[in-house]
mmCIF file of C-alpha atoms in Angstrom:
data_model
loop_
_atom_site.group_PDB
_atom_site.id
_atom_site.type_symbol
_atom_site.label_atom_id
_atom_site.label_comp_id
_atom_site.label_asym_id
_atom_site.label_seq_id
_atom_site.Cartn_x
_atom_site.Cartn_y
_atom_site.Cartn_z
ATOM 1 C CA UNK A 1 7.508 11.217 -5.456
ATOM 2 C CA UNK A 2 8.273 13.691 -8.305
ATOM 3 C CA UNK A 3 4.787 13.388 -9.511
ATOM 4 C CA UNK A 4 3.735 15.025 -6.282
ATOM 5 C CA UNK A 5 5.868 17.921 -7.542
ATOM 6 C CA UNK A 6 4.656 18.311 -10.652
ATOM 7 C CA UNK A 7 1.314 18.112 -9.551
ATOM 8 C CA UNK A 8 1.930 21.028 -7.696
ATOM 9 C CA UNK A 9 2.939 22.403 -11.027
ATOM 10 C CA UNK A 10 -0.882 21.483 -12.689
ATOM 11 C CA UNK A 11 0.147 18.885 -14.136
ATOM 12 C CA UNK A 12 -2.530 15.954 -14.793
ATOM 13 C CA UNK A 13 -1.394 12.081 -13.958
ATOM 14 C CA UNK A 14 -1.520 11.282 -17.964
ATOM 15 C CA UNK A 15 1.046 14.436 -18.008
ATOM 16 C CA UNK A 16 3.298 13.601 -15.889
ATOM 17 C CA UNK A 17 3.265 9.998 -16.891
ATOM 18 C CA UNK A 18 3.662 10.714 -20.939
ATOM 19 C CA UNK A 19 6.767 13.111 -19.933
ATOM 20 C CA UNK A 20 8.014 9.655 -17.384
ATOM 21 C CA UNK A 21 7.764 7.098 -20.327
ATOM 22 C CA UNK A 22 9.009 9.616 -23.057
ATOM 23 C CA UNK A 23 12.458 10.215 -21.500
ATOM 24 C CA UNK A 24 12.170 6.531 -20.288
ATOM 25 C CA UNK A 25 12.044 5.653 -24.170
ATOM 26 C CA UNK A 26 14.633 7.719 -24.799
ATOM 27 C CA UNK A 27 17.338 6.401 -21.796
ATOM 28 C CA UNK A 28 16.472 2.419 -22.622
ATOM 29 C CA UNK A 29 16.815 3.083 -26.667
ATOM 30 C CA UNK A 30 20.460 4.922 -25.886
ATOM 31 C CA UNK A 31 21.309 1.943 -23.432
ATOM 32 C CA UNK A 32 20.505 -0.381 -26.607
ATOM 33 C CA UNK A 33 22.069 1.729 -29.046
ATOM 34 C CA UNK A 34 25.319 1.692 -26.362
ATOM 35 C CA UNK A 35 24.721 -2.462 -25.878
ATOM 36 C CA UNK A 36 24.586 -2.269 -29.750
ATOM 37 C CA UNK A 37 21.333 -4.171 -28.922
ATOM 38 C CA UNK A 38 18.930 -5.215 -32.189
ATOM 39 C CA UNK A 39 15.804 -3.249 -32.082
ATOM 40 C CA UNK A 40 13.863 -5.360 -34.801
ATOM 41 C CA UNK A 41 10.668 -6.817 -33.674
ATOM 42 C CA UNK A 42 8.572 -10.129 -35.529
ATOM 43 C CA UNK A 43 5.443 -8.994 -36.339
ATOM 44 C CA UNK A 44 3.341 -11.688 -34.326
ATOM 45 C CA UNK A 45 5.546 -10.095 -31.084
ATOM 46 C CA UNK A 46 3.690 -6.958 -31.814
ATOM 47 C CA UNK A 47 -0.089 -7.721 -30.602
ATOM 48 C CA UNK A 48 1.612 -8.918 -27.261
ATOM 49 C CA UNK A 49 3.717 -6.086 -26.943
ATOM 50 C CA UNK A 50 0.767 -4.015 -27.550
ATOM 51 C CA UNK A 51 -1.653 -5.328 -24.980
ATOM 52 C CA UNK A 52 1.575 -5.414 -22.187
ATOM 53 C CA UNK A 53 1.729 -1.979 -23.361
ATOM 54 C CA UNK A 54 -2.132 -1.094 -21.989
ATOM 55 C CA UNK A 55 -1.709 -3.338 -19.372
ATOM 56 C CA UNK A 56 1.188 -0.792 -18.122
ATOM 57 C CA UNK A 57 -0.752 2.009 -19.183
ATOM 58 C CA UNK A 58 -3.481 1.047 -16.698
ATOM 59 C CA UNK A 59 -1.419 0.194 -14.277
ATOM 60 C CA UNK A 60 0.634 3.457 -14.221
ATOM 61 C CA UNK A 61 -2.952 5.950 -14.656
ATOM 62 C CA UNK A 62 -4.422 3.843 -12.297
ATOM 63 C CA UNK A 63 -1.255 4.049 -9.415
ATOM 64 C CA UNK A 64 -0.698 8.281 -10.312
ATOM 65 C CA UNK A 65 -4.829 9.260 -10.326
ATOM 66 C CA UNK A 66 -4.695 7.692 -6.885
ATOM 67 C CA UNK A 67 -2.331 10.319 -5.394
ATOM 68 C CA UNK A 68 -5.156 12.853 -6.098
ATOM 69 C CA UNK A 69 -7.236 10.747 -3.159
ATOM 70 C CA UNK A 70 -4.922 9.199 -1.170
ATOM 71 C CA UNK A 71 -0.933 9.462 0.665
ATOM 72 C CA UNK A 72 1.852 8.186 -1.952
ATOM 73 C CA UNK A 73 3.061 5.723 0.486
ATOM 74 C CA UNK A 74 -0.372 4.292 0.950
ATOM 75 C CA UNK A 75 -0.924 3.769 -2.596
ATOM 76 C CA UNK A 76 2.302 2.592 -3.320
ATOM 77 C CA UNK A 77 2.050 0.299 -0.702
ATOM 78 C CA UNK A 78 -1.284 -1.102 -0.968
ATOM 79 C CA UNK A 79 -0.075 -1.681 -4.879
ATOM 80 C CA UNK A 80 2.329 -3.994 -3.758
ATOM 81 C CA UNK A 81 -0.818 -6.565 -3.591
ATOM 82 C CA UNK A 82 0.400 -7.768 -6.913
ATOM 83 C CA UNK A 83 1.851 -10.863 -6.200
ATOM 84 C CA UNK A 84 -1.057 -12.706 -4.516
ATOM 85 C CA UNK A 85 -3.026 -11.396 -7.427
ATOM 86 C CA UNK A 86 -0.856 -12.834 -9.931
ATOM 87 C CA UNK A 87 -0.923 -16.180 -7.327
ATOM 88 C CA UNK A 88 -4.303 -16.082 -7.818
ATOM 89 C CA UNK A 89 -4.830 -15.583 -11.543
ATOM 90 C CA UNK A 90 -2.236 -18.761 -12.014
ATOM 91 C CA UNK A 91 -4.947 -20.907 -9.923
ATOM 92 C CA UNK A 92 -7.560 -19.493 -11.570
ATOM 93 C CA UNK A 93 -6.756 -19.659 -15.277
ATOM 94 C CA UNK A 94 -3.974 -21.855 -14.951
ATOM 95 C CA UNK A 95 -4.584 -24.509 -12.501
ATOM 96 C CA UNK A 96 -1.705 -23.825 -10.293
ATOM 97 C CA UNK A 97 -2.251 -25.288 -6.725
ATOM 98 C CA UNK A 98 -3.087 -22.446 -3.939
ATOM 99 C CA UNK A 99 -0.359 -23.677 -1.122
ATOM 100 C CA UNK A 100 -1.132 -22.551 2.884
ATOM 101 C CA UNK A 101 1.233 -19.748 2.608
ATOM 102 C CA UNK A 102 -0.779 -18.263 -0.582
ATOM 103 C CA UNK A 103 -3.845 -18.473 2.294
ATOM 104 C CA UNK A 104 -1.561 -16.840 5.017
ATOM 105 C CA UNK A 105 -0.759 -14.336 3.015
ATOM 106 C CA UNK A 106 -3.949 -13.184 1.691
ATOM 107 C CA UNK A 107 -5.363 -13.578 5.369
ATOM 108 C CA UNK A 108 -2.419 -10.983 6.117
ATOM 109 C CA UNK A 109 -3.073 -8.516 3.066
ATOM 110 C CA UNK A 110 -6.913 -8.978 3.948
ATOM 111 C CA UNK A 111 -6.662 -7.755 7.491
ATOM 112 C CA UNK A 112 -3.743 -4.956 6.802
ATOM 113 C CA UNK A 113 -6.257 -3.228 4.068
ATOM 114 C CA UNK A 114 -8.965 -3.807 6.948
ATOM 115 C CA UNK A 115 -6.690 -1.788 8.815
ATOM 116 C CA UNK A 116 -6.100 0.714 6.070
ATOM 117 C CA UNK A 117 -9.378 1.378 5.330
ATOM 118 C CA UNK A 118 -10.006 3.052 8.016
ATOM 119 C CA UNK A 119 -6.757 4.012 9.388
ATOM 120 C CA UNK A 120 -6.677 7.379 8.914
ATOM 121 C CA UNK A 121 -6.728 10.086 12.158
ATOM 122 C CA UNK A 122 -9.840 9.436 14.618
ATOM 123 C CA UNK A 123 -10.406 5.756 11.914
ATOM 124 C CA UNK A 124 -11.160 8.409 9.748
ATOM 125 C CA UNK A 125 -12.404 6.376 6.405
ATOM 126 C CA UNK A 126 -9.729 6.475 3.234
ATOM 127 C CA UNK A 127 -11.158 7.676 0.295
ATOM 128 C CA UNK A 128 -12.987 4.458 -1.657
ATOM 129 C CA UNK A 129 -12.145 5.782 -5.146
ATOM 130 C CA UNK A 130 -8.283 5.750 -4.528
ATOM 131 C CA UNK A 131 -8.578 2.334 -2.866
ATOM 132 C CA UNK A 132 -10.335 1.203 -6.646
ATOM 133 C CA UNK A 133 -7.577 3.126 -8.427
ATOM 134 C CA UNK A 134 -4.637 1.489 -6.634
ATOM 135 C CA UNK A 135 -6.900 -1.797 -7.140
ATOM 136 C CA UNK A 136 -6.932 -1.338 -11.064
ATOM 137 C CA UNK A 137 -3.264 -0.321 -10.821
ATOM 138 C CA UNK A 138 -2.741 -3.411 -8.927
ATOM 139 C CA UNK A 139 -4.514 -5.955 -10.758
ATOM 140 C CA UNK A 140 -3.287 -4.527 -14.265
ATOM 141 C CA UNK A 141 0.126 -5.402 -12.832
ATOM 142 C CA UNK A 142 -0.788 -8.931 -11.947
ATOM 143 C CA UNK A 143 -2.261 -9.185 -15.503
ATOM 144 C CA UNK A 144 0.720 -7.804 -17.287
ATOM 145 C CA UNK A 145 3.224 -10.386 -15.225
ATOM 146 C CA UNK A 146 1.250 -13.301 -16.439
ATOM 147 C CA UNK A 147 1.177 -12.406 -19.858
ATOM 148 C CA UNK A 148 5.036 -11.564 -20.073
ATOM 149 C CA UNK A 149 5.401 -15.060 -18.559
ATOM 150 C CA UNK A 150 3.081 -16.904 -20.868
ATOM 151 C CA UNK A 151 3.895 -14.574 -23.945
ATOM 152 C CA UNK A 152 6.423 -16.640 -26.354
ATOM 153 C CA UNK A 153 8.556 -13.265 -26.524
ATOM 154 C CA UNK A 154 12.134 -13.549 -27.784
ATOM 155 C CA UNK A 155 13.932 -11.036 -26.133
ATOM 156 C CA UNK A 156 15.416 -9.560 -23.165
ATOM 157 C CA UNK A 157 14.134 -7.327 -20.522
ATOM 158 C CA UNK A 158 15.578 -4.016 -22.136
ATOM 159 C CA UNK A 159 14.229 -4.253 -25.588
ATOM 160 C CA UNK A 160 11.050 -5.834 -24.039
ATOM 161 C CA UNK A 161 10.133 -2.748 -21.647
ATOM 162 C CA UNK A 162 11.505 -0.068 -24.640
ATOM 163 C CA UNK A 163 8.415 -1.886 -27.155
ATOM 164 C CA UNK A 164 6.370 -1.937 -23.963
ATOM 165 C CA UNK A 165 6.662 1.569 -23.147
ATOM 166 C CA UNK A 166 6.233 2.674 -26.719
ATOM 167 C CA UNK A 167 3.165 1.157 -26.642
ATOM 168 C CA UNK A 168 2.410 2.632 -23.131
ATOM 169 C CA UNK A 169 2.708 6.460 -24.404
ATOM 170 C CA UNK A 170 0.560 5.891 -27.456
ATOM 171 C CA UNK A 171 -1.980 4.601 -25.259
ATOM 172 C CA UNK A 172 -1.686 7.227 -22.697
ATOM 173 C CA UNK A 173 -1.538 10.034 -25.219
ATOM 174 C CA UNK A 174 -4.969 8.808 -26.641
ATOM 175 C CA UNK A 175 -6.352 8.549 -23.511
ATOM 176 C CA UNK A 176 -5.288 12.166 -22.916
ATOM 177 C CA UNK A 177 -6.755 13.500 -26.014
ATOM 178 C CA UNK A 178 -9.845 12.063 -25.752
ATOM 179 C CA UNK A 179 -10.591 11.478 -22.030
ATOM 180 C CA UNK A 180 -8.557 13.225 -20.084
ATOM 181 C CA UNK A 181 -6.555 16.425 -19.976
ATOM 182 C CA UNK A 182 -5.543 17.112 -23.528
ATOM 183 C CA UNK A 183 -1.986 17.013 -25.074
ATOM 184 C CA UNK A 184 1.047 17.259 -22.053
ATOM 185 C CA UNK A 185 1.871 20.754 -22.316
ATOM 186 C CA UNK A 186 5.180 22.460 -21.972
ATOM 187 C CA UNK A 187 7.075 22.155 -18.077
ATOM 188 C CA UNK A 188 7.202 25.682 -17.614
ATOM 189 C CA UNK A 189 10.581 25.710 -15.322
ATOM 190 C CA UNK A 190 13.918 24.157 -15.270
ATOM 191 C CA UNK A 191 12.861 22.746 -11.505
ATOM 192 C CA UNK A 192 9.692 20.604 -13.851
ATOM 193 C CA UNK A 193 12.127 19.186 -16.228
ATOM 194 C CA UNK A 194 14.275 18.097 -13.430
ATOM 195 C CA UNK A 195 11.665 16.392 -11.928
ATOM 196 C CA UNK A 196 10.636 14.378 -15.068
ATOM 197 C CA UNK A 197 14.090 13.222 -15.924
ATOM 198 C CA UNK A 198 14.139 12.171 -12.285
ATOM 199 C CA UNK A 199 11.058 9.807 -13.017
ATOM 200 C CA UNK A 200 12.158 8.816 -15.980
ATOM 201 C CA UNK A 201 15.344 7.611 -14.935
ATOM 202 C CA UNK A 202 15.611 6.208 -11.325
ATOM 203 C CA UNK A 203 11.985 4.695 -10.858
ATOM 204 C CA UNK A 204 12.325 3.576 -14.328
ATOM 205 C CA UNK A 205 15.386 2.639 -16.021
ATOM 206 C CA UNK A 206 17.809 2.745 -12.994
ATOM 207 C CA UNK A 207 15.041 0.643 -11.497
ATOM 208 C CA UNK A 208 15.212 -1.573 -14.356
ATOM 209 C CA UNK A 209 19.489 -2.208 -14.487
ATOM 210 C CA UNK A 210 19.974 -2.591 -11.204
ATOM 211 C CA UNK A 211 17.508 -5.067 -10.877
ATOM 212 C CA UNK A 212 18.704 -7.220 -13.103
ATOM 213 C CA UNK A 213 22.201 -6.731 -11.455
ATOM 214 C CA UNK A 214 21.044 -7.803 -8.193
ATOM 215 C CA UNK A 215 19.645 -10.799 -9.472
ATOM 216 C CA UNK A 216 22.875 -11.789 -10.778
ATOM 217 C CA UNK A 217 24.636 -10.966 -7.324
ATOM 218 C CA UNK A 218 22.625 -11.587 -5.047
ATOM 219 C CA UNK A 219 20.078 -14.221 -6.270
ATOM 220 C CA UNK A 220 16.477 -13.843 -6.816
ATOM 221 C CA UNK A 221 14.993 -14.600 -3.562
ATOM 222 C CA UNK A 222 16.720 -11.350 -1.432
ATOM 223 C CA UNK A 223 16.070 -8.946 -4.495
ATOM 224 C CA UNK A 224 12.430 -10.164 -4.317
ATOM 225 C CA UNK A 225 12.574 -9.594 -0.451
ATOM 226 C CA UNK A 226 14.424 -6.093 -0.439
ATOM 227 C CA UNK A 227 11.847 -4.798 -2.932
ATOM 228 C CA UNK A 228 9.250 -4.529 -0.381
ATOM 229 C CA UNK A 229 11.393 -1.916 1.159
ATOM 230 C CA UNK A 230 10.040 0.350 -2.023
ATOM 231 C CA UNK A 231 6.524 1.201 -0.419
ATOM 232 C CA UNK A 232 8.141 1.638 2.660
ATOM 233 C CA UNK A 233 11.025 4.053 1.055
ATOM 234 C CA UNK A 234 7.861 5.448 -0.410
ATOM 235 C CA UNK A 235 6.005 6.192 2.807
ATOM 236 C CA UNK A 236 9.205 7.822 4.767
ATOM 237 C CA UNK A 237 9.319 10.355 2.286
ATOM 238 C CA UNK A 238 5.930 10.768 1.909
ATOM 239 C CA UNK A 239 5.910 12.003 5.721
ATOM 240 C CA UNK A 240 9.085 13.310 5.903
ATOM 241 C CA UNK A 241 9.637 15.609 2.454
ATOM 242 C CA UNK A 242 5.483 16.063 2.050
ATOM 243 C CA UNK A 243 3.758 16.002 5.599
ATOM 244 C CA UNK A 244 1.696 13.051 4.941
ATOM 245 C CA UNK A 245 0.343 11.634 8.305
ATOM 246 C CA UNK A 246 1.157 8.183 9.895
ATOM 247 C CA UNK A 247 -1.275 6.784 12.079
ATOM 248 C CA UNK A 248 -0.613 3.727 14.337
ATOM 249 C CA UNK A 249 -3.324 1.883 12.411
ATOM 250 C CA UNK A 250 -1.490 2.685 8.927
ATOM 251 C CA UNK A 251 1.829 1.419 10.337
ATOM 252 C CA UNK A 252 0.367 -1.871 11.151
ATOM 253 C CA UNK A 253 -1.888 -1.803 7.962
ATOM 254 C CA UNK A 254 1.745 -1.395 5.488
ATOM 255 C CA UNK A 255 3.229 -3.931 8.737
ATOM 256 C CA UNK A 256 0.287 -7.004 7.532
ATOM 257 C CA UNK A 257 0.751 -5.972 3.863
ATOM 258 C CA UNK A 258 3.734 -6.197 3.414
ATOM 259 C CA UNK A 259 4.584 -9.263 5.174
ATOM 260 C CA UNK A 260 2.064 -10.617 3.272
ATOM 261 C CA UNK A 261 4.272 -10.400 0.087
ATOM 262 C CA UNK A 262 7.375 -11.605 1.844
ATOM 263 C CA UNK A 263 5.788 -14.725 2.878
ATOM 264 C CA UNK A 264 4.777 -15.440 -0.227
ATOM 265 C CA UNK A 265 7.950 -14.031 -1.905
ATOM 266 C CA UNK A 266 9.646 -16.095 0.104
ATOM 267 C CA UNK A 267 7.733 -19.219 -0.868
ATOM 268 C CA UNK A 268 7.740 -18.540 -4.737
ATOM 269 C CA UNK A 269 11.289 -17.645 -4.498
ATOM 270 C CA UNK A 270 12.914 -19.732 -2.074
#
């Protein structure tokens, strides 16, 4: 939600997301430095790291650009279709065996975005272009989980997202330069700065630890499960802190969605 702030400030997505990933870089390489982690790289793990790199570049433009036509929440929500993409890319390409809850659960996402589409005040229509961006977004996602999975990458999830998100920046920089809004320029008050180091650490690296803690404590199936509660964390602020509107269709839209994930969360997990 601190894009939406910085937005207010003029700030472009690409902006705001260079300023994420560059403290984001600079958070994960202290952690290493603190883990006395080794930060060498083999060359043949640098093409991979590379494309994962655009593949969260796309995903991230894709996600942020969408808050210019659509609620947060929405978006956020609605990009939580990633795992019955990645279910379906793993049929597709790799001849993984589409189960009765993959079918449930699309049925579910299919009819909650039905619902979304047009669940805006008086079925007022959402705006097609953010639906494509959060799409893209999406889909990139899907994309990058499948290659991190079928990448032979030797090493853990710290150093991996630090190359990743090198990568990331260099391609969102060039995209800046020579499609979008130009070098990020300087935050212009303290309030700005605040809110970068805010996305920079808890969406991102916080994100990232705590994950992997709850894995360990927990188990993998309820830390699957409880991060479905991030769209909806993502829509209560949205109406509470910004004014965004909730509609009875929406409810039952983000409702379908994402019980769409858990019931396949739960079956990939369980």
């Amino acid at each position: 939600m601190g894009a939406l702030f910085l937005y207010r400030e003029g700030l472009s997505p690409e902006s705001v997301l260079c300023y994420r990933f560059s403290i984001a870089i600079v958070l994960l390489a202290l952690l290493m430095c603190f883990n006395r982690s080794n930060f060498a790289v083999k060359k043949r793990e640098l093409i991979p790291l590379a494309f994962l790199g655009f593949l969260f570049a796309v995903s991230a433009l894709g996600l942020y650009a969408s808050f210019n036509y659509m609620d947060a929440g929405l978006a956020c929500t609605l990009l939580f279709l990633y795992p019955l993409e990645v279910a379906l890319i793993m049929a597709a390409f790799y001849k993984e065996k589409l189960t009765a809850s993959v079918a449930a659960a699309i049925a579910l996402s299919l009819a909650g975005i039905g619902l979304l589409y047009r669940g805006g005040e008086g079925g007022t229509t959402l705006s097609l272009m953010g639906l494509l961006l959060v799409f893209v977004s999406s889909l990139a996602y899907a994309i990058y989980i499948v290659v991190v999975n079928k990448a032979d990458l030797k090493m853990g999830s710290t150093k991996l997202t630090l190359y990743v998100m090198m990568f990331c920046l260099l391609f969102l920089l060039l995209y800046s330069v020579i499609w979008g809004s130009g070098l990020p320029p300087v935050l212009q008050n303290p309030s700005s700065y605040g809110w970068a180091l805010m996305l920079g650490f808890v969406p991102t690296v916080l994100s990232l630890v705590f994950m992997a803690k709850a894995v360990k404590i927990v188990g993998s199936t309820p830390t699957a499960i409880m991060g479905g509660l991030e769209p909806l964390t993502a829509v209560v602020i949205g109406v509470c802190v910004f004014g965004e509107t909730l509609t009875t269709r929406l409810f039952f839209g983000i409702i379908l969605v994402l019980a769409s994930v858990i019931v396949l969360t739960v079956k990939k997990k369980g």
